[in-house]
XYZ file of C-alpha atoms in Angstrom:
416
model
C 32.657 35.739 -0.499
C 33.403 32.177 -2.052
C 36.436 31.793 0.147
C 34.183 33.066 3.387
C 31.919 30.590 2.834
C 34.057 27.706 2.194
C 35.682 28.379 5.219
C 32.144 28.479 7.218
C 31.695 25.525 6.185
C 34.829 24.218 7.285
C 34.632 25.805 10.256
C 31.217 23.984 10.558
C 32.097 20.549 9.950
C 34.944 20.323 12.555
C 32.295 22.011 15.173
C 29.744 19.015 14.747
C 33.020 16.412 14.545
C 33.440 17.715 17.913
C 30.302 16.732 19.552
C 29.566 13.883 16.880
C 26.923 12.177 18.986
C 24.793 15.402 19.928
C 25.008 16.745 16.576
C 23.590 13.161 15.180
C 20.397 13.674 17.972
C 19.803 16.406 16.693
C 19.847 15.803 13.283
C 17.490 12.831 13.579
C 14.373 14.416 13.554
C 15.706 15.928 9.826
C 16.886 12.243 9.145
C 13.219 10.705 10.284
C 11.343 13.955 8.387
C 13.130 13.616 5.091
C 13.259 9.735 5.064
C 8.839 9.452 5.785
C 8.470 12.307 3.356
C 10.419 10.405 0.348
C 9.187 7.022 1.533
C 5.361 8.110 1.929
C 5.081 10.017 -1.504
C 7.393 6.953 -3.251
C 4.455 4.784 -2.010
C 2.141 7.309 -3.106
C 3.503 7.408 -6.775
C 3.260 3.823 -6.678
C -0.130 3.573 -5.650
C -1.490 5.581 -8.694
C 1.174 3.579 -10.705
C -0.497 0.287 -10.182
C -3.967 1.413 -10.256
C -3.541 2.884 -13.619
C -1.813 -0.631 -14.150
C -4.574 -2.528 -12.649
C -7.416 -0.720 -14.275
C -5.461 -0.964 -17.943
C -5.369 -4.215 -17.582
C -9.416 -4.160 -17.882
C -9.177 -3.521 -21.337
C -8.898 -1.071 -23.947
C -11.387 2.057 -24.719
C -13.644 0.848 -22.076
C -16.895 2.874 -20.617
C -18.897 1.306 -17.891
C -22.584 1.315 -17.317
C -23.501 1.118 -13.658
C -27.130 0.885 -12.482
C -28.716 3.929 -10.214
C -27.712 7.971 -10.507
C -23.889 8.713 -9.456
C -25.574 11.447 -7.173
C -27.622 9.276 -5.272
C -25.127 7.030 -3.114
C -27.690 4.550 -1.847
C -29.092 3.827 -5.446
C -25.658 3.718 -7.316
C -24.980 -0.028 -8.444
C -27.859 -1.165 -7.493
C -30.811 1.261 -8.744
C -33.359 3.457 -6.673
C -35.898 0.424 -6.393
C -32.987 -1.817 -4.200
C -33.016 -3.748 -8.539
C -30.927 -3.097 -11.301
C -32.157 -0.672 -13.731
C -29.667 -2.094 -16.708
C -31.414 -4.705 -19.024
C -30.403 -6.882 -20.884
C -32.388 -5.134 -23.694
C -30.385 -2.235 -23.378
C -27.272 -4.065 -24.046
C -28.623 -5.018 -27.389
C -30.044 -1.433 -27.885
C -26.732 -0.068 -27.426
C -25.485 -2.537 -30.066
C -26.965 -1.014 -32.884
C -24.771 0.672 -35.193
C -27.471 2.929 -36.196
C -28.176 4.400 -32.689
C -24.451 4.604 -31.381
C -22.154 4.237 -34.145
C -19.019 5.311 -32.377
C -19.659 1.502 -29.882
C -17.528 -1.233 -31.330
C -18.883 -3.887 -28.880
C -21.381 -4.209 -25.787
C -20.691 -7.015 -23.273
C -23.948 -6.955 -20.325
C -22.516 -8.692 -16.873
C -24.368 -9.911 -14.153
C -22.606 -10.123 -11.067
C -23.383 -12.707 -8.192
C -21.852 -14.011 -5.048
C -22.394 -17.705 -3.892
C -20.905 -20.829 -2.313
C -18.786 -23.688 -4.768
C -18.662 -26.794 -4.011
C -16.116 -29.553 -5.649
C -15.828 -32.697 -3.893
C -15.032 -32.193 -0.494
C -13.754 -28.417 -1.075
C -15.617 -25.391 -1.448
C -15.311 -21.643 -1.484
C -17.406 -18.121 -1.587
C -16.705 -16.624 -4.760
C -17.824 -14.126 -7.067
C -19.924 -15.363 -10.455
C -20.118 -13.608 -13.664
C -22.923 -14.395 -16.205
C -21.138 -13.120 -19.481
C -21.562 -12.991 -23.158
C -18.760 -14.643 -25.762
C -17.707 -11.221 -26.732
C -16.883 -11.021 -22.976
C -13.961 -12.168 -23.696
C -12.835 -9.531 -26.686
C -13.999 -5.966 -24.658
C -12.275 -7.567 -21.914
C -9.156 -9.225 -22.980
C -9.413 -12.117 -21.803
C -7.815 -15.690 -22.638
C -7.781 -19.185 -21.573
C -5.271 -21.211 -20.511
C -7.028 -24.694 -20.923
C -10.556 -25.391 -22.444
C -12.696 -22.770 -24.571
C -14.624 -19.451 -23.483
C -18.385 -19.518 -23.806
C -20.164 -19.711 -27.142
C -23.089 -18.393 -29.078
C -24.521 -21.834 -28.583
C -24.150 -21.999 -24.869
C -26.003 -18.462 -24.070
C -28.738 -19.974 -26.649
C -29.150 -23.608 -24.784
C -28.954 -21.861 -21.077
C -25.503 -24.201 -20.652
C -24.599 -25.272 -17.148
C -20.884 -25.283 -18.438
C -18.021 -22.876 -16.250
C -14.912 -20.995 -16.572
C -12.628 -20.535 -13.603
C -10.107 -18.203 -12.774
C -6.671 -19.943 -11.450
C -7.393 -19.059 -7.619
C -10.648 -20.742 -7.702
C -8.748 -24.231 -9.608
C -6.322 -23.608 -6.470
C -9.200 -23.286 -3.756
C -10.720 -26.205 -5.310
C -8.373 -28.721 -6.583
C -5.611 -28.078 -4.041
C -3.687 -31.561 -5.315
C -3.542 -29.774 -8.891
C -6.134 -32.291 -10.679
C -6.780 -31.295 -14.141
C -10.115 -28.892 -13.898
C -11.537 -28.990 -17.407
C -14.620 -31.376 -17.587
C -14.727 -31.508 -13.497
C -17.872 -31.062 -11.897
C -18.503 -28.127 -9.852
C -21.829 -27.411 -7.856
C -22.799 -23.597 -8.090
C -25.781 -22.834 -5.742
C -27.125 -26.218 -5.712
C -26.701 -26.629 -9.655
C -24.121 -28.762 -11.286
C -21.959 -27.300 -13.683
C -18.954 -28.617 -15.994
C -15.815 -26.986 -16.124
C -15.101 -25.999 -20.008
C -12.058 -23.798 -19.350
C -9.329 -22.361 -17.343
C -9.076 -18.432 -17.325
C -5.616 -16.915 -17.628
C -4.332 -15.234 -14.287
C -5.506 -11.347 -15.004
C -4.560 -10.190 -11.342
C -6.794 -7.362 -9.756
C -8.653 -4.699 -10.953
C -10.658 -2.092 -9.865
C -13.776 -4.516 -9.562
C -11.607 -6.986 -6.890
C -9.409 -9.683 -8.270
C -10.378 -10.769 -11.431
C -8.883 -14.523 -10.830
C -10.779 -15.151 -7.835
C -14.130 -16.065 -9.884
C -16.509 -18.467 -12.339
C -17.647 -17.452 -15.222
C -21.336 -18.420 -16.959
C -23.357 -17.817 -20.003
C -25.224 -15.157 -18.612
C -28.595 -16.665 -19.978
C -27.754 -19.300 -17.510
C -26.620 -17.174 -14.443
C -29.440 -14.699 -14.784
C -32.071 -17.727 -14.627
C -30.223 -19.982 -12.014
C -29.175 -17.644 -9.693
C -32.651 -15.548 -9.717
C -32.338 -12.053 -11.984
C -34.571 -10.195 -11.160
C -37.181 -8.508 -14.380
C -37.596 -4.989 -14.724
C -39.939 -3.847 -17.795
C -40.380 -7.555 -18.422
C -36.587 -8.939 -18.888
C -33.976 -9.870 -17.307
C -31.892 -7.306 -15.242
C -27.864 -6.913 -15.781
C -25.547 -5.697 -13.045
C -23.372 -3.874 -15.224
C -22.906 -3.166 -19.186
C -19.205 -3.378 -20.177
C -18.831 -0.783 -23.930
C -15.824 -0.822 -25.540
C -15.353 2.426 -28.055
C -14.304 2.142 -31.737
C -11.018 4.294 -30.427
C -9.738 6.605 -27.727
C -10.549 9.765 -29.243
C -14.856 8.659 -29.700
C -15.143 7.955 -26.339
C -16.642 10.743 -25.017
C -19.091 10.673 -28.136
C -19.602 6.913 -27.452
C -20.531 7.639 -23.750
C -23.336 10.670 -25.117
C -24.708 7.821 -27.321
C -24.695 5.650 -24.749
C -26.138 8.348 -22.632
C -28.997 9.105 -25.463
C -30.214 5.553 -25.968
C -30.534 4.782 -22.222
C -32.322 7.853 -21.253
C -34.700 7.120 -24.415
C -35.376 3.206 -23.634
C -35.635 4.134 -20.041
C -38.088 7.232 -20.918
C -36.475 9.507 -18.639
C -37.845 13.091 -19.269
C -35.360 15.910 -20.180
C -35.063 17.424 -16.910
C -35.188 14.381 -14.941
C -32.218 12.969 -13.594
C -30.507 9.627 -15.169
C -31.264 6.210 -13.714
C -27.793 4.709 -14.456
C -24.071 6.194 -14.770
C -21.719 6.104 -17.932
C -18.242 5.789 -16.497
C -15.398 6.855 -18.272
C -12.505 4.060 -17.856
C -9.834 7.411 -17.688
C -12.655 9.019 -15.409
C -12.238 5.752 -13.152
C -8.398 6.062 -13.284
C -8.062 9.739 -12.750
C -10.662 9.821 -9.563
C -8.477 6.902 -8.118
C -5.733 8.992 -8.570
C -7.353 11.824 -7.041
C -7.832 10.178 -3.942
C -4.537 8.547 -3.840
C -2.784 12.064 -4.544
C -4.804 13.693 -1.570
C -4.141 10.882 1.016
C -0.475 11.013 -0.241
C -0.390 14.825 0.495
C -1.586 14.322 3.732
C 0.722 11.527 5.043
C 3.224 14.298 3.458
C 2.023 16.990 6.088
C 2.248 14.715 8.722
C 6.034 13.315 7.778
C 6.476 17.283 7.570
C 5.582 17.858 10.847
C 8.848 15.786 12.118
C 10.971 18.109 9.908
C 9.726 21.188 12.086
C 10.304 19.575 15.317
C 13.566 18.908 13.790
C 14.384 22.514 12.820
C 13.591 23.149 16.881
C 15.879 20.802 17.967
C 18.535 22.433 15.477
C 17.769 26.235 16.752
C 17.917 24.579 20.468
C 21.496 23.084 20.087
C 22.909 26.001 18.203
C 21.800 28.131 20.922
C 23.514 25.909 23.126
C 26.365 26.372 20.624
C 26.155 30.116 21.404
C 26.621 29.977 25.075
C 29.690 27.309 24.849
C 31.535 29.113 22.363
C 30.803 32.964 23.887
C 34.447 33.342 24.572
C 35.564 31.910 20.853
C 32.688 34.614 19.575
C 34.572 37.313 21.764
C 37.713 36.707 20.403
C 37.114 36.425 16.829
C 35.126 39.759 17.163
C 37.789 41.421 18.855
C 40.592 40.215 15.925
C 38.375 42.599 13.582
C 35.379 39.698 12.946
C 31.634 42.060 12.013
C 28.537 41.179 13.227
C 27.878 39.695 9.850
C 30.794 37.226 9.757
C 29.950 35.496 13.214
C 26.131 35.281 11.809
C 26.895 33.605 8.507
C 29.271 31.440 10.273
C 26.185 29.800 12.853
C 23.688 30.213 10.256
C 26.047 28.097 8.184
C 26.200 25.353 11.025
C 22.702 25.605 11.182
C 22.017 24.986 7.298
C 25.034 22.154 7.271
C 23.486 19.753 10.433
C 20.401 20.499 8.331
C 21.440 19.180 5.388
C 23.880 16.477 5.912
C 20.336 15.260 7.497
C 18.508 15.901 4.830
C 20.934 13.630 3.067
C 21.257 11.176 5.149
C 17.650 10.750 5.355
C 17.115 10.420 1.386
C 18.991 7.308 1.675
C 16.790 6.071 4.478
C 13.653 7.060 2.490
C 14.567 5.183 -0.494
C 15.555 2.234 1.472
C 12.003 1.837 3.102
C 10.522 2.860 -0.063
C 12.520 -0.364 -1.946
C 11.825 -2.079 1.270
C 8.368 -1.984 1.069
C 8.461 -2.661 -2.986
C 9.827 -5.921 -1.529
C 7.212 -6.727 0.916
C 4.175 -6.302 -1.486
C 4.665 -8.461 -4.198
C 3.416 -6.747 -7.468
C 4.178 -3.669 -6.131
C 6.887 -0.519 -7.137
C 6.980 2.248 -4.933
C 8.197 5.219 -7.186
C 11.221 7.489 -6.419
C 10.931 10.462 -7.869
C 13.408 13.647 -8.639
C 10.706 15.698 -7.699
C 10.290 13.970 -4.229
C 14.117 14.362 -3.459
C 14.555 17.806 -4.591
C 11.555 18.841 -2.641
C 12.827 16.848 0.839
C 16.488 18.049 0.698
C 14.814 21.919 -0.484
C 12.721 21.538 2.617
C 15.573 20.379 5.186
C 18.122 23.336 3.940
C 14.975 25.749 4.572
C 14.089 24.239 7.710
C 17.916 25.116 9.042
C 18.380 28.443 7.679
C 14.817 29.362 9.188
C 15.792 27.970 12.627
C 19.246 28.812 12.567
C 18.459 32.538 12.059
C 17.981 33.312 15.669
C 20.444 31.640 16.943
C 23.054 33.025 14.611
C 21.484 36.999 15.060
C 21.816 36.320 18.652
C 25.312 35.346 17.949
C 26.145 38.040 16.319
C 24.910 40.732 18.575
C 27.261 39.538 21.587
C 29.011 42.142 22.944
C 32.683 41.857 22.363
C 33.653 42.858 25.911
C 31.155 40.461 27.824
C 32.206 37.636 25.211
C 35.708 37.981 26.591
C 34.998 38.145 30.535
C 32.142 35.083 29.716
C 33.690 32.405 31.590
């Protein structure tokens, strides 16, 4: 049997070096198929890749407060009322050891966009009002200056970091920023420090903003009050480890519900987000939309596997005579069958092949193109591309080899 189907092979590979430019037509649908299905789910590996990456780089045993109920689309992030419904005395509630022991540290945000002016430059850009400890749940560092102090958030500062796109947007010549003037809003503000380039997130890019005590930005750029203080856009909580985060987020969960005297049947007015929740939903959606593009790069493998069952059955006809006379030398029905479905799986395959090389390329290609991006390879991809293309030619070669094999010996020989 070994020896049989060596020889098919053989047999196989001279037919297609015979018509080398029709059997490479035909095989480019398996060669375009293959390639999109390695290159789309390489880019799809590499999607989730560098989310997890970006959202890692947010900091460690993070949970996220957002304002509004996660099941109520128009109030998420921004609470049912159009306002916040985050304070910031529910940062401090959540800082006491006593009600949440299993939160290390609580860092309230609040989030603004507005116009910066330096000189004759200025830009749109987004404005955080943070706390010192900001800097610790967050992991952040400077490159130049200080981060914001205890005595800053007490005395309502007007003092600013800036993140290294915003130096760039505003001091194009490369002037030293620290103690520059920058007008935020209308307000002056002194520049205190430099932030270090963080990249993006899952919240946008994290170097294209300011940074203020948040006493400051919640009185400058108009917080709104809700039960008499100051609204927060967010509440950043970082857990004491990995494995008491789900019992920090229930504490959490506890000493909202009980400041914001939400009844025990009534829904929440805020959402505890899970930073592995954040990740694996992201993930979700990138898996689907890589399955998807998948199916569609499929869909050129099938029109492939026509256009191999089409020129085998072309084969047929052209070689009726060759069919005739191996039949009539003592060839079964069997032997002429595995020798086109072998032809079949062969053009299938040696596209398949060719076409992992081409999918790889574009997939390095477009690593190239996006800078901080890896588009992922994977065994799983390849094995499941050149799987596909041998399946795709023994299912289409099957008719065309049965067919084969049923010629009648007689009418074989007097086929001219």
């Amino acid at each position: 049997m070994f020896i049989m189907l060596t020889e098919s092979i053989s047999i196989a590979a001279r037919a297609l070096g015979a018509n080398k430019l029709r059997a490479i037509l035909t095989m480019l649908g398996i060669i375009i198929g293959v390639g999109a299905v390695i290159a789309l789910m390489s880019v799809g590996n590499g999607v989730q890749d560098y989310i997890a990456g970006q959202f890692s780089g947010l900091g460690s045993n993070l949970l996220f407060v957002f304002p509004g109920s996660s099941k109520e689309p128009r109030s998420f992030m921004l609470g049912a009322t159009g306002t916040s419904t985050l304070t910031e005395g529910d940062a401090l509630a959540l800082s006491e050891p006593q009600r949440a022991p299993d939160i290390l540290n609580v860092s309230p945000v609040y989030r603004s966009r507005s116009q910066v002016v330096a000189g004759r430059e200025n830009t749109l850009t987004t404005i955080r009002g943070v706390t010192p400890n900001y800097a610790v749940v967050r992991d952040y560092r400077n490159t130049l200056g200080s981060f914001i102090r205890d005595m800053d958030i007490l005395e309502r500062a007007r003092v600013a970091l800036v993140g290294p796109e915003v130096v760039d947007k505003l001091f194009p010549n490369g002037e030293y920023p620290i103690g520059r003037m920058i007008r935020i809003a209308g307000t002056a503000y002194r520049i205190i420090g430099l932030l270090e380039k963080k990249g993006g997130s899952g919240f946008g890019s994290e170097d294209d903003s300011i940074m203020l005590p948040i006493t400051t930005a919640q009185e400058r750029l108009s917080s709104p009050l809700r039960r008499g203080e100051r609204t927060v856009s967010i509440i950043v909580i970082q857990a004491v480890s990995q494995t008491r985060m789900n019992a920090a987020a229930e504490q959490a969960t506890e000493v909202l519900r009980e400041r914001h005297k939400i009844n025990f049947r009534d829904e929440d007015d805020f959402t505890v987000f899970n930073q592995t929740d954040i990740i694996n939903v992201f993930g979700q959606i990138t898996g689907v939309v890589t399955a998807f593009l998948g199916v569609i790069a499929g869909i050129s493998l099938v029109v492939g596997g026509i256009g191999i069952m089409n020129i085998m059955l072309v084969s047929v006809t052209e070689r009726t005579r060759e069919i005739g006379l191996r039949k009539a030398v003592g060839a079964r029905r069997s032997d002429i069958r595995l020798q086109f479905l072998v032809e079949a799986i062969v053009m299938s395959v040696t596209g398949g092949l060719i076409g992992i090389g081409l999918g790889v390329a574009g997939a390095i290609a477009i690593s190239r193109l996006v800078e901080g991006f890896h588009a992922i390879v994977s065994l799983d991809a390849v094995l499941l591309a050149t799987g596909f293309s041998a399946a795709v030619g023994l299912f289409f070669g099957l008719y065309p080899a049965w067919r084969a094999g049923n010629l009648s010996p007689i009418d074989a020989l007097r086929h001219e």
